[in-house]
PDB file of C-alpha atoms in Angstrom:
ATOM      1  CA  MET G   1     -41.830  45.064  27.012  1.00 75.00           C
ATOM      2  CA  THR G   2     -39.287  46.366  24.929  1.00 84.00           C
ATOM      3  CA  SER G   3     -36.315  44.145  23.491  1.00 85.00           C
ATOM      4  CA  LEU G   4     -33.845  45.674  25.758  1.00 88.00           C
ATOM      5  CA  GLU G   5     -35.949  45.305  28.685  1.00 88.00           C
ATOM      6  CA  PHE G   6     -36.433  41.548  28.077  1.00 88.00           C
ATOM      7  CA  THR G   7     -32.901  40.726  27.611  1.00 89.00           C
ATOM      8  CA  ASP G   8     -31.828  43.015  30.890  1.00 91.00           C
ATOM      9  CA  GLN G   9     -34.205  40.642  32.765  1.00 91.00           C
ATOM     10  CA  VAL G  10     -33.258  37.633  31.212  1.00 90.00           C
ATOM     11  CA  GLN G  11     -29.393  38.382  31.803  1.00 91.00           C
ATOM     12  CA  LYS G  12     -30.146  39.054  35.536  1.00 91.00           C
ATOM     13  CA  ILE G  13     -32.297  35.800  35.480  1.00 91.00           C
ATOM     14  CA  SER G  14     -29.496  33.633  33.671  1.00 90.00           C
ATOM     15  CA  TYR G  15     -27.275  33.793  36.585  1.00 90.00           C
ATOM     16  CA  SER G  16     -29.828  31.602  38.357  1.00 93.00           C
ATOM     17  CA  LEU G  17     -30.013  28.727  35.833  1.00 92.00           C
ATOM     18  CA  LYS G  18     -26.660  27.301  35.890  1.00 93.00           C
ATOM     19  CA  PRO G  19     -27.349  25.524  39.434  1.00 93.00           C
ATOM     20  CA  VAL G  20     -30.692  24.179  37.716  1.00 91.00           C
ATOM     21  CA  ALA G  21     -29.117  22.896  34.509  1.00 92.00           C
ATOM     22  CA  MET G  22     -26.172  21.165  36.551  1.00 92.00           C
ATOM     23  CA  ASN G  23     -28.868  19.676  38.627  1.00 92.00           C
ATOM     24  CA  LEU G  24     -30.389  18.347  35.263  1.00 90.00           C
ATOM     25  CA  THR G  25     -27.251  17.099  33.697  1.00 90.00           C
ATOM     26  CA  ARG G  26     -24.590  16.599  36.292  1.00 90.00           C
ATOM     27  CA  ASP G  27     -22.145  17.837  34.097  1.00 90.00           C
ATOM     28  CA  ALA G  28     -20.475  21.184  34.060  1.00 91.00           C
ATOM     29  CA  ASP G  29     -19.976  21.633  30.466  1.00 92.00           C
ATOM     30  CA  ASP G  30     -23.514  20.252  29.305  1.00 91.00           C
ATOM     31  CA  ALA G  31     -24.766  22.362  32.226  1.00 92.00           C
ATOM     32  CA  LYS G  32     -22.916  25.297  30.344  1.00 94.00           C
ATOM     33  CA  ASP G  33     -24.378  24.383  27.072  1.00 94.00           C
ATOM     34  CA  LEU G  34     -28.254  23.767  28.216  1.00 93.00           C
ATOM     35  CA  VAL G  35     -27.874  27.333  29.627  1.00 94.00           C
ATOM     36  CA  GLN G  36     -26.578  28.726  26.571  1.00 94.00           C
ATOM     37  CA  GLU G  37     -29.348  26.984  24.546  1.00 94.00           C
ATOM     38  CA  THR G  38     -32.077  27.988  26.874  1.00 94.00           C
ATOM     39  CA  LEU G  39     -31.028  31.614  26.616  1.00 93.00           C
ATOM     40  CA  LEU G  40     -30.365  31.292  22.471  1.00 94.00           C
ATOM     41  CA  LYS G  41     -33.950  29.908  22.465  1.00 94.00           C
ATOM     42  CA  ALA G  42     -35.485  32.313  24.887  1.00 92.00           C
ATOM     43  CA  MET G  43     -33.782  35.227  22.790  1.00 92.00           C
ATOM     44  CA  LEU G  44     -35.144  33.982  19.239  1.00 92.00           C
ATOM     45  CA  ASN G  45     -38.543  33.387  20.962  1.00 91.00           C
ATOM     46  CA  LYS G  46     -38.849  36.753  23.150  1.00 90.00           C
ATOM     47  CA  ASP G  47     -42.229  37.526  21.105  1.00 90.00           C
ATOM     48  CA  LYS G  48     -43.760  34.538  22.333  1.00 90.00           C
ATOM     49  CA  PHE G  49     -43.345  35.494  26.045  1.00 90.00           C
ATOM     50  CA  LYS G  50     -46.556  37.515  27.461  1.00 88.00           C
ATOM     51  CA  ALA G  51     -45.419  40.196  29.503  1.00 84.00           C
ATOM     52  CA  GLY G  52     -46.532  40.097  33.138  1.00 85.00           C
ATOM     53  CA  THR G  53     -45.885  36.497  33.417  1.00 89.00           C
ATOM     54  CA  ASN G  54     -43.277  34.955  35.013  1.00 93.00           C
ATOM     55  CA  LEU G  55     -40.164  35.175  33.155  1.00 92.00           C
ATOM     56  CA  LYS G  56     -38.195  32.885  35.290  1.00 93.00           C
ATOM     57  CA  ALA G  57     -40.329  30.149  34.914  1.00 93.00           C
ATOM     58  CA  TRP G  58     -40.852  30.831  31.371  1.00 93.00           C
ATOM     59  CA  LEU G  59     -36.961  30.037  31.257  1.00 94.00           C
ATOM     60  CA  TYR G  60     -36.725  27.414  33.277  1.00 93.00           C
ATOM     61  CA  THR G  61     -39.130  25.765  31.283  1.00 93.00           C
ATOM     62  CA  ILE G  62     -37.509  26.273  27.933  1.00 94.00           C
ATOM     63  CA  MET G  63     -34.502  24.746  30.035  1.00 94.00           C
ATOM     64  CA  ARG G  64     -36.215  21.901  31.110  1.00 94.00           C
ATOM     65  CA  ASN G  65     -37.978  20.737  27.478  1.00 94.00           C
ATOM     66  CA  THR G  66     -34.199  21.407  25.717  1.00 93.00           C
ATOM     67  CA  PHE G  67     -33.172  18.909  28.384  1.00 93.00           C
ATOM     68  CA  ILE G  68     -36.020  16.479  27.800  1.00 92.00           C
ATOM     69  CA  ASN G  69     -35.712  16.856  23.872  1.00 91.00           C
ATOM     70  CA  ASN G  70     -31.813  16.195  23.765  1.00 88.00           C
ATOM     71  CA  TYR G  71     -32.039  13.643  26.144  1.00 87.00           C
ATOM     72  CA  ASN G  72     -34.553  11.961  24.372  1.00 86.00           C
ATOM     73  CA  LYS G  73     -32.289  12.207  21.228  1.00 84.00           C
ATOM     74  CA  ILE G  74     -29.449  10.806  22.553  1.00 82.00           C
ATOM     75  CA  THR G  75     -31.207   7.907  23.792  1.00 79.00           C
ATOM     76  CA  LYS G  76     -32.755   7.167  20.523  1.00 78.00           C
ATOM     77  CA  ARG G  77     -29.596   7.421  18.995  1.00 72.00           C
ATOM     78  CA  ASN G  78     -27.781   4.808  21.308  1.00 66.00           C
ATOM     79  CA  SER G  79     -30.568   2.484  21.593  1.00 60.00           C
ATOM     80  CA  ASN G  80     -29.271  -0.866  20.018  1.00 60.00           C
ATOM     81  CA  ILE G  81     -32.024  -3.747  19.725  1.00 58.00           C
ATOM     82  CA  ASP G  82     -30.375  -7.026  20.248  1.00 56.00           C
ATOM     83  CA  SER G  83     -31.682  -9.347  17.540  1.00 53.00           C
ATOM     84  CA  THR G  84     -29.381 -12.518  17.445  1.00 56.00           C
ATOM     85  CA  GLU G  85     -32.029 -14.344  19.715  1.00 55.00           C
ATOM     86  CA  TYR G  86     -34.764 -13.632  16.851  1.00 52.00           C
ATOM     87  CA  PHE G  87     -32.758 -14.793  14.252  1.00 54.00           C
ATOM     88  CA  GLN G  88     -31.703 -17.805  16.027  1.00 53.00           C
ATOM     89  CA  TYR G  89     -34.773 -19.072  15.384  1.00 52.00           C
ATOM     90  CA  PHE G  90     -35.306 -17.700  11.960  1.00 53.00           C
ATOM     91  CA  ASN G  91     -35.546 -20.339   9.226  1.00 53.00           C
ATOM     92  CA  THR G  92     -33.294 -19.258   6.069  1.00 53.00           C
ATOM     93  CA  ASP G  93     -33.828 -22.090   4.018  1.00 53.00           C
ATOM     94  CA  GLU G  94     -35.741 -20.726   0.978  1.00 53.00           C
ATOM     95  CA  ASN G  95     -37.206 -24.406  -0.032  1.00 50.00           C
ATOM     96  CA  TYR G  96     -39.330 -24.142   2.914  1.00 53.00           C
ATOM     97  CA  ILE G  97     -40.555 -20.562   1.775  1.00 54.00           C
ATOM     98  CA  THR G  98     -43.526 -20.325  -0.951  1.00 56.00           C
ATOM     99  CA  HIS G  99     -45.033 -17.567  -2.708  1.00 59.00           C
ATOM    100  CA  ASN G 100     -48.478 -17.348  -3.990  1.00 64.00           C
ATOM    101  CA  GLY G 101     -47.834 -14.919  -6.891  1.00 64.00           C
ATOM    102  CA  ALA G 102     -51.957 -15.435  -7.818  1.00 66.00           C
ATOM    103  CA  THR G 103     -53.063 -13.834  -4.678  1.00 65.00           C
ATOM    104  CA  SER G 104     -50.868 -10.750  -4.709  1.00 70.00           C
ATOM    105  CA  ASP G 105     -52.085 -10.268  -8.768  1.00 75.00           C
ATOM    106  CA  PHE G 106     -55.550 -10.217  -7.201  1.00 76.00           C
ATOM    107  CA  VAL G 107     -55.072  -7.694  -4.269  1.00 79.00           C
ATOM    108  CA  VAL G 108     -52.942  -5.383  -6.824  1.00 82.00           C
ATOM    109  CA  THR G 109     -55.798  -5.779  -9.720  1.00 86.00           C
ATOM    110  CA  ASP G 110     -58.324  -5.137  -6.782  1.00 86.00           C
ATOM    111  CA  ILE G 111     -56.512  -1.932  -5.329  1.00 87.00           C
ATOM    112  CA  ASN G 112     -56.012  -0.669  -8.924  1.00 88.00           C
ATOM    113  CA  ALA G 113     -59.644  -0.976  -9.828  1.00 90.00           C
ATOM    114  CA  ALA G 114     -60.573   0.549  -6.692  1.00 90.00           C
ATOM    115  CA  ILE G 115     -58.721   3.668  -7.153  1.00 90.00           C
ATOM    116  CA  ALA G 116     -59.630   3.750 -10.675  1.00 92.00           C
ATOM    117  CA  GLY G 117     -63.485   3.659  -9.280  1.00 92.00           C
ATOM    118  CA  LEU G 118     -62.863   7.086  -7.394  1.00 91.00           C
ATOM    119  CA  SER G 119     -64.407  10.201  -8.634  1.00 92.00           C
ATOM    120  CA  ALA G 120     -61.563  12.130 -10.529  1.00 92.00           C
ATOM    121  CA  ASP G 121     -62.052  15.189  -8.107  1.00 93.00           C
ATOM    122  CA  TYR G 122     -60.943  12.455  -4.951  1.00 94.00           C
ATOM    123  CA  ARG G 123     -58.252  10.305  -7.031  1.00 92.00           C
ATOM    124  CA  THR G 124     -56.148  13.203  -8.424  1.00 93.00           C
ATOM    125  CA  PRO G 125     -55.606  14.520  -4.612  1.00 93.00           C
ATOM    126  CA  PHE G 126     -55.512  11.199  -3.109  1.00 92.00           C
ATOM    127  CA  MET G 127     -52.617   9.653  -6.059  1.00 91.00           C
ATOM    128  CA  MET G 128     -50.881  12.824  -5.376  1.00 91.00           C
ATOM    129  CA  TYR G 129     -50.504  12.554  -2.112  1.00 91.00           C
ATOM    130  CA  TYR G 130     -49.703   8.597  -2.262  1.00 88.00           C
ATOM    131  CA  ILE G 131     -46.681   9.785  -4.559  1.00 88.00           C
ATOM    132  CA  GLY G 132     -45.492  12.072  -2.441  1.00 89.00           C
ATOM    133  CA  TYR G 133     -46.381  15.672  -2.706  1.00 90.00           C
ATOM    134  CA  LYS G 134     -47.293  17.641   0.214  1.00 92.00           C
ATOM    135  CA  TYR G 135     -51.030  19.177   1.055  1.00 92.00           C
ATOM    136  CA  LEU G 136     -50.090  22.545   0.208  1.00 93.00           C
ATOM    137  CA  GLU G 137     -47.898  21.539  -2.744  1.00 92.00           C
ATOM    138  CA  ILE G 138     -51.172  19.461  -4.011  1.00 93.00           C
ATOM    139  CA  ALA G 139     -53.627  22.595  -3.232  1.00 94.00           C
ATOM    140  CA  GLU G 140     -51.310  24.817  -5.633  1.00 94.00           C
ATOM    141  CA  LYS G 141     -51.042  22.737  -8.514  1.00 93.00           C
ATOM    142  CA  LEU G 142     -54.886  21.671  -8.549  1.00 93.00           C
ATOM    143  CA  GLN G 143     -55.672  25.527  -7.646  1.00 95.00           C
ATOM    144  CA  ILE G 144     -58.281  24.614  -4.845  1.00 94.00           C
ATOM    145  CA  PRO G 145     -58.070  25.537  -0.956  1.00 94.00           C
ATOM    146  CA  ILE G 146     -55.630  23.350   1.362  1.00 93.00           C
ATOM    147  CA  GLY G 147     -59.070  22.033   3.501  1.00 94.00           C
ATOM    148  CA  THR G 148     -60.626  20.852   0.062  1.00 95.00           C
ATOM    149  CA  VAL G 149     -57.456  18.871  -0.642  1.00 94.00           C
ATOM    150  CA  LYS G 150     -57.253  17.371   3.139  1.00 95.00           C
ATOM    151  CA  ASN G 151     -61.031  16.497   2.679  1.00 95.00           C
ATOM    152  CA  ARG G 152     -60.785  14.870  -0.733  1.00 94.00           C
ATOM    153  CA  ILE G 153     -57.866  12.441   0.582  1.00 94.00           C
ATOM    154  CA  HIS G 154     -59.715  11.604   3.373  1.00 95.00           C
ATOM    155  CA  ILE G 155     -62.870  10.913   2.025  1.00 95.00           C
ATOM    156  CA  ALA G 156     -60.911   8.875  -1.030  1.00 93.00           C
ATOM    157  CA  ARG G 157     -59.094   6.847   1.908  1.00 93.00           C
ATOM    158  CA  LYS G 158     -62.391   6.353   3.585  1.00 93.00           C
ATOM    159  CA  GLU G 159     -64.425   4.941   0.436  1.00 93.00           C
ATOM    160  CA  LEU G 160     -60.869   2.682  -0.517  1.00 90.00           C
ATOM    161  CA  LYS G 161     -61.077   1.435   3.249  1.00 90.00           C
ATOM    162  CA  GLN G 162     -65.048   0.332   2.242  1.00 89.00           C
ATOM    163  CA  VAL G 163     -64.192  -1.106  -0.933  1.00 89.00           C
ATOM    164  CA  LEU G 164     -61.053  -2.812   0.082  1.00 86.00           C
ATOM    165  CA  LYS G 165     -62.177  -3.731   3.386  1.00 86.00           C
ATOM    166  CA  THR G 166     -62.279  -7.845   2.439  1.00 83.00           C
ATOM    167  CA  TYR G 167     -58.509  -7.255   2.734  1.00 77.00           C
ATOM    168  CA  ALA G 168     -58.534  -5.861   6.248  1.00 75.00           C
ATOM    169  CA  PRO G 169     -56.776  -8.349   8.617  1.00 69.00           C
ATOM    170  CA  GLY G 170     -59.250  -9.280  11.639  1.00 62.00           C
ATOM    171  CA  VAL G 171     -62.394  -7.447  10.691  1.00 56.00           C
TER     172      VAL G 171
END
């Protein structure tokens, strides 16, 4: 299917999208925006459409998924958690809180020892990942395949879990 044929078919079907968008949004302006966003996504992703399949169903799926994603964004943004009840029972008097510095020193010492005990082949990618490098960046810096990077980080984490299992809660 050529780009011109695709555009022509999408334009013919676009008139049937507005009632569906209106049903989803219950607002005329939001429905127009949803249709416009759907058509934009369809045009940008026309290479993903397989000729011979149902174009109308493909457009409806794009519209539905766009609506759901927008709805989820709005509800996440507007959700407020009222924590006043929780803080009512929270004891803020510093006299009742004690910190055991020795315990945290032991934990840090054990973690550092466990990391130092790793082979350099595993320790280097693991520490780079821990610092914040992405897999691809690590692979490029160490000049090894990305699959090897992922594998080495996985093995390092597995070994650290084994060595530090005494600190695992409920195990």
